[in-house]
């Protein structure tokens, strides 16, 4: 193998002049002279062993049996533990998970016994923490049979299972007065479960922790909406979720229609960040449901279920005219779309890794750039990905961002030279070895002709090499290790250094060989070769520390000259001080002025430095932002919760929202209709976002009910002119709260006392004044000599900082405990008290009849998970400890990664041994909650925003970056 400087020219990998030109010159054919050569007989195909991990999501817990009101056929049997299960039974022993493993074993036994020359073995192991189970499959046979069998197993196995929720108002699915579920709703859920191949549960309201803005304490609030929990593989679950959402629209009186749109143009129709669809929905008051974008890449379909047509788009609206108008607007957009298509080649194992672990990021790339990404089917051994977009610039952005994902996966080989035949292990020992390496590292590993091949994420491949280094058979003979890292072409000189100084120093210091292999238009490979594991470990660590770590953020173009300074003196001082290279890009670099409104908020400043110096990136960012005015400070994101059904009313006021965005230079983004999420994000300058979010919440109405015991003095006071003419207007003017009185003399039980309801109406930004308004009204009651008895809806004051909680440990008759607060369902800081217990004892207990199973049978089932509110729901003590796992985020492999080590970059402040066990980083709060002021002036505080970039961006500057061009040169 040649040394890398011999293969490198001054313009190696940097020239783009031949893009789009033919790569092969056609020469005239010359007839061969003489007889054809005699071909040697082909040797028989050698047997290989291949081991891979099957992602069953065995840490997915079922619902709490206390919350189940209805379940589809056999759903409780699959997702709850039997009555005789021990108390500490783990989640992965749920019947649904054990059945999946058993079905896989049976499938592999059939493959082994069939005439095809293939052996398939399943191994299920449990890590020490016991939270999940790792299932590996080892295939032995010829290469073609092994890869074909792997494709069959992955496409016939329900991997990547998840749980998705849909919130629904209780009155839509149940008759609350009679205490029973509507038969039409339960029949529909059973039909969807059978049609889509999923398990569906109808769950009661949940307890959600709320943070008190005054003292930081937590209180529990019961959500007024019920939940529909859907369990299944991710494609089937999304199919069922869309049908449930459409059914809810039908229950609300909306009409449903469908239109056929080719899957490859649906992202182009939606526009960047679904801008086009939001305008159509706001103008026509409709809801548009698109199918999953990657259903073609996954071949699994549950037995007896049907897949959704990928070209079918559902539209729901108030009237047929609104739906027709929406179709017309869709047709107008489709007729104006221009198509730019480009094919890119990526290593086949990396495509499978992206399909199994990075699909959330791929979906984000598609939505951000309005580009359709055609991925090949899972395990199909195809390496071509097609990109289709409305503009060439957006296609290039999407390609670079996807290529950066490919750089997060490594490829390694371990060759054994001249092995001793007496030490060669048997086929059974090889299978056990490969299964152990795969289970401990989560990397796919193959053994072919006394050579190991490993593919997977950066950390997985390094852990697999560490496990192999402890095996005597592998290390006692001569061997060679090779690790291949993929990186963007524009970073080549950055890594090699001036006159290749960095690479030469690493090779001489660690006794390794480093080769640069240019294989594509966007990325190149860095091959690190060594003859022992210690040298490889040290050399690869040093190479990773020389790879670029970057951070990108937005600074308005008008500040660039101020920051750069005369002759670049300001920015040169900052770069020299922190050894960080800073690059600015303006609107012209991003494709011209006025191309898209989103370009005004993209990351246009990138700071780059070797990974060993990554800790200085935040310091550079801080110094740059200090030169920016407060109105244009750092771009942050804040999330506010608004009922998803009210999003339609807000979208109808889209012109007002656009005026609000221009006023504060912010961007308000609504979630897609298919997500059924309540979270609305407000993105903009740090000091402008709270004001924008507060004014946006002023468009969202809210209400709160306080039920009082009926009494003659109370009714007389509420009907007096003093209350109607003085108190009510004062509440509106001083506290921004409107109060109205409703006397409940009808529709009540015969044994219940009459009540009076005070209905408080306000906007969400004034929710903090509700408590003060109620205190003011109570003071008026006290002045009039009235002592109202609050039955439901009281809002207690925040608990004072006393030693009250410690008094329970002192047996004293002098120290008295504070009375328990009155039950409440307040929107601010309510408690969850006896009203819910009473409600469960009458309504919920009558509704909890899952499927055809009796209530007594359900009570005998054990909870499959501990609930965060087990102190409120007195369920079985035999529960698991993992129900607090976030289902959506745990499916993403990037949820627990270090933001500075997304691609193997080891920072100086990391562990000294970066090849040890993987560190798990809890995700920091990237979403800031809106702090509602409770009185007086207060300045909202926001944490620093993490960059959207990874620690080592392969090609793209950030996930949301609009700056696609390479840097003019590295900082030396």
Tab-separated table of C-alpha atoms in Angstrom, residues 250-458:
chain	number	residue	atom	x	y	z
A	250	UNK	CA	-64.889	13.449	11.848
A	251	UNK	CA	-66.150	13.492	15.435
A	252	UNK	CA	-65.721	17.262	15.323
A	253	UNK	CA	-67.976	17.443	12.261
A	254	UNK	CA	-65.332	17.783	9.556
A	255	UNK	CA	-65.472	16.184	6.104
A	256	UNK	CA	-62.731	13.834	4.881
A	257	UNK	CA	-61.420	13.557	1.341
A	258	UNK	CA	-58.236	12.287	-0.322
A	259	UNK	CA	-56.019	13.270	-3.223
A	260	UNK	CA	-53.304	11.295	-5.033
A	261	UNK	CA	-49.863	12.963	-5.009
A	262	UNK	CA	-46.669	11.160	-5.943
A	263	UNK	CA	-44.522	10.475	-2.894
A	264	UNK	CA	-41.393	11.956	-4.492
A	265	UNK	CA	-42.964	15.429	-4.889
A	266	UNK	CA	-44.716	15.649	-1.510
A	267	UNK	CA	-41.752	17.297	0.292
A	268	UNK	CA	-41.434	19.761	-2.608
A	269	UNK	CA	-45.139	20.554	-2.317
A	270	UNK	CA	-44.811	21.229	1.420
A	271	UNK	CA	-42.021	23.749	0.897
A	272	UNK	CA	-39.234	24.621	3.285
A	273	UNK	CA	-40.379	23.924	6.843
A	274	UNK	CA	-43.855	23.112	5.415
A	275	UNK	CA	-44.433	26.753	4.583
A	276	UNK	CA	-46.662	26.103	1.547
A	277	UNK	CA	-48.918	23.654	3.380
A	278	UNK	CA	-49.365	26.013	6.332
A	279	UNK	CA	-50.514	28.742	3.971
A	280	UNK	CA	-52.996	26.374	2.308
A	281	UNK	CA	-54.356	25.192	5.659
A	282	UNK	CA	-54.691	28.757	6.956
A	283	UNK	CA	-56.439	29.999	3.813
A	284	UNK	CA	-58.913	27.107	3.546
A	285	UNK	CA	-59.300	26.073	7.223
A	286	UNK	CA	-58.341	22.503	6.354
A	287	UNK	CA	-55.993	19.884	7.771
A	288	UNK	CA	-53.718	17.928	5.401
A	289	UNK	CA	-52.251	14.560	6.443
A	290	UNK	CA	-49.226	13.244	4.514
A	291	UNK	CA	-48.039	9.619	4.695
A	292	UNK	CA	-44.644	8.628	6.168
A	293	UNK	CA	-41.846	9.533	3.776
A	294	UNK	CA	-39.825	6.333	4.185
A	295	UNK	CA	-42.435	3.590	4.068
A	296	UNK	CA	-40.817	2.308	0.855
A	297	UNK	CA	-37.525	1.651	2.683
A	298	UNK	CA	-38.974	-0.778	5.245
A	299	UNK	CA	-40.444	-4.057	4.083
A	300	UNK	CA	-42.056	-5.203	7.327
A	301	UNK	CA	-45.834	-5.339	7.511
A	302	UNK	CA	-47.658	-6.951	10.459
A	303	UNK	CA	-49.494	-10.194	9.657
A	304	UNK	CA	-52.984	-9.500	8.360
A	305	UNK	CA	-52.411	-5.739	8.178
A	306	UNK	CA	-52.367	-3.404	5.195
A	307	UNK	CA	-49.959	-0.597	4.409
A	308	UNK	CA	-51.108	2.915	3.653
A	309	UNK	CA	-50.872	4.005	0.047
A	310	UNK	CA	-47.756	6.259	0.002
A	311	UNK	CA	-49.318	8.509	-2.647
A	312	UNK	CA	-52.579	9.098	-0.755
A	313	UNK	CA	-52.917	12.440	1.062
A	314	UNK	CA	-55.968	13.017	3.283
A	315	UNK	CA	-57.663	16.399	3.618
A	316	UNK	CA	-60.258	17.308	6.251
A	317	UNK	CA	-62.301	20.506	6.173
A	318	UNK	CA	-65.459	22.178	7.352
A	319	UNK	CA	-67.176	22.190	3.955
A	320	UNK	CA	-66.704	20.514	0.553
A	321	UNK	CA	-65.908	23.939	-0.897
A	322	UNK	CA	-62.958	24.339	1.495
A	323	UNK	CA	-61.559	20.938	0.498
A	324	UNK	CA	-62.008	21.767	-3.189
A	325	UNK	CA	-60.219	25.063	-2.677
A	326	UNK	CA	-57.333	23.269	-0.936
A	327	UNK	CA	-57.042	20.830	-3.853
A	328	UNK	CA	-56.943	23.730	-6.293
A	329	UNK	CA	-54.122	25.426	-4.399
A	330	UNK	CA	-52.191	22.151	-4.245
A	331	UNK	CA	-52.567	21.731	-8.006
A	332	UNK	CA	-51.334	25.282	-8.582
A	333	UNK	CA	-48.182	24.655	-6.567
A	334	UNK	CA	-47.512	21.330	-8.298
A	335	UNK	CA	-47.695	22.931	-11.737
A	336	UNK	CA	-45.005	25.481	-10.824
A	337	UNK	CA	-42.487	23.074	-9.249
A	338	UNK	CA	-39.166	22.653	-11.005
A	339	UNK	CA	-37.270	19.416	-10.437
A	340	UNK	CA	-33.534	19.132	-9.832
A	341	UNK	CA	-32.370	15.529	-9.421
A	342	UNK	CA	-28.987	14.230	-8.346
A	343	UNK	CA	-27.720	10.768	-7.358
A	344	UNK	CA	-25.075	10.269	-4.695
A	345	UNK	CA	-23.255	7.086	-3.702
A	346	UNK	CA	-22.807	6.160	-0.045
A	347	UNK	CA	-21.324	2.995	1.433
A	348	UNK	CA	-24.017	0.335	1.708
A	349	UNK	CA	-23.504	-0.479	5.422
A	350	UNK	CA	-23.830	3.212	6.263
A	351	UNK	CA	-27.190	3.432	4.501
A	352	UNK	CA	-28.499	0.621	6.704
A	353	UNK	CA	-27.154	2.392	9.799
A	354	UNK	CA	-28.911	5.603	8.766
A	355	UNK	CA	-32.178	3.738	8.185
A	356	UNK	CA	-31.961	2.093	11.604
A	357	UNK	CA	-30.748	5.028	13.669
A	358	UNK	CA	-30.834	8.426	11.971
A	359	UNK	CA	-34.218	8.678	10.276
A	360	UNK	CA	-35.332	11.548	12.499
A	361	UNK	CA	-32.412	13.595	11.219
A	362	UNK	CA	-33.096	12.620	7.610
A	363	UNK	CA	-36.714	13.724	8.012
A	364	UNK	CA	-35.510	17.041	9.429
A	365	UNK	CA	-33.185	17.512	6.441
A	366	UNK	CA	-36.074	16.900	4.060
A	367	UNK	CA	-38.368	19.376	5.820
A	368	UNK	CA	-35.701	22.060	6.123
A	369	UNK	CA	-34.607	21.951	2.483
A	370	UNK	CA	-37.865	20.859	0.809
A	371	UNK	CA	-35.993	17.964	-0.808
A	372	UNK	CA	-37.128	14.372	-1.285
A	373	UNK	CA	-34.465	11.798	-0.354
A	374	UNK	CA	-35.005	8.413	-1.964
A	375	UNK	CA	-33.253	5.862	0.237
A	376	UNK	CA	-32.877	2.270	-0.980
A	377	UNK	CA	-34.698	-0.531	0.867
A	378	UNK	CA	-33.224	-1.742	4.129
A	379	UNK	CA	-30.366	-4.267	3.729
A	380	UNK	CA	-30.767	-4.288	-0.054
A	381	UNK	CA	-27.018	-3.739	-0.644
A	382	UNK	CA	-27.714	-0.689	-2.812
A	383	UNK	CA	-25.526	2.372	-2.361
A	384	UNK	CA	-27.222	5.031	-4.486
A	385	UNK	CA	-29.388	7.734	-2.920
A	386	UNK	CA	-31.447	10.066	-5.075
A	387	UNK	CA	-32.110	13.696	-4.126
A	388	UNK	CA	-34.925	15.645	-5.736
A	389	UNK	CA	-35.619	19.285	-4.967
A	390	UNK	CA	-37.061	22.507	-6.377
A	391	UNK	CA	-33.683	24.292	-6.534
A	392	UNK	CA	-30.139	23.130	-7.064
A	393	UNK	CA	-29.001	25.074	-3.989
A	394	UNK	CA	-31.417	23.198	-1.728
A	395	UNK	CA	-30.386	19.856	-3.237
A	396	UNK	CA	-26.719	20.610	-2.540
A	397	UNK	CA	-27.528	21.581	1.039
A	398	UNK	CA	-29.445	18.357	1.616
A	399	UNK	CA	-26.643	16.258	0.108
A	400	UNK	CA	-23.996	17.863	2.300
A	401	UNK	CA	-26.077	17.420	5.438
A	402	UNK	CA	-26.771	13.766	4.664
A	403	UNK	CA	-23.105	13.146	3.873
A	404	UNK	CA	-22.286	14.550	7.298
A	405	UNK	CA	-24.474	11.800	8.784
A	406	UNK	CA	-22.497	9.218	6.825
A	407	UNK	CA	-19.330	10.554	8.447
A	408	UNK	CA	-20.662	9.522	11.856
A	409	UNK	CA	-20.124	5.839	11.015
A	410	UNK	CA	-16.777	4.045	10.847
A	411	UNK	CA	-15.568	1.022	8.924
A	412	UNK	CA	-12.766	-1.124	10.386
A	413	UNK	CA	-10.891	-4.287	9.415
A	414	UNK	CA	-8.688	-6.610	11.435
A	415	UNK	CA	-6.531	-8.875	9.252
A	416	UNK	CA	-4.742	-11.898	10.716
A	417	UNK	CA	-1.460	-12.660	8.949
A	418	UNK	CA	-0.140	-16.232	8.801
A	419	UNK	CA	-2.373	-17.734	11.467
A	420	UNK	CA	-1.405	-20.924	13.223
A	421	UNK	CA	-3.785	-23.674	12.017
A	422	UNK	CA	-3.679	-25.211	15.478
A	423	UNK	CA	-5.113	-22.019	17.009
A	424	UNK	CA	-7.904	-21.500	14.503
A	425	UNK	CA	-11.257	-21.644	16.309
A	426	UNK	CA	-14.133	-23.764	15.159
A	427	UNK	CA	-17.213	-22.375	13.437
A	428	UNK	CA	-19.172	-22.579	16.668
A	429	UNK	CA	-16.488	-20.654	18.544
A	430	UNK	CA	-16.403	-18.018	15.813
A	431	UNK	CA	-20.163	-17.528	16.084
A	432	UNK	CA	-19.943	-17.159	19.864
A	433	UNK	CA	-17.092	-14.679	19.467
A	434	UNK	CA	-18.925	-12.544	16.911
A	435	UNK	CA	-22.121	-12.550	18.961
A	436	UNK	CA	-20.243	-11.409	22.053
A	437	UNK	CA	-18.510	-8.561	20.175
A	438	UNK	CA	-21.754	-7.421	18.564
A	439	UNK	CA	-23.717	-7.506	21.831
A	440	UNK	CA	-21.100	-5.481	23.682
A	441	UNK	CA	-20.543	-2.858	21.011
A	442	UNK	CA	-23.687	-2.659	18.831
A	443	UNK	CA	-21.502	-2.885	15.713
A	444	UNK	CA	-22.077	-5.292	12.842
A	445	UNK	CA	-19.149	-7.697	12.509
A	446	UNK	CA	-18.206	-10.247	9.849
A	447	UNK	CA	-15.478	-12.895	9.683
A	448	UNK	CA	-14.269	-13.771	6.205
A	449	UNK	CA	-10.981	-15.502	5.320
A	450	UNK	CA	-9.357	-14.878	8.718
A	451	UNK	CA	-10.279	-11.209	8.625
A	452	UNK	CA	-12.765	-9.325	10.802
A	453	UNK	CA	-14.819	-6.492	9.300
A	454	UNK	CA	-16.698	-4.055	11.533
A	455	UNK	CA	-19.235	-1.361	10.636
A	456	UNK	CA	-21.278	0.934	12.842
A	457	UNK	CA	-21.142	4.226	14.662
A	458	UNK	CA	-17.801	5.651	15.716
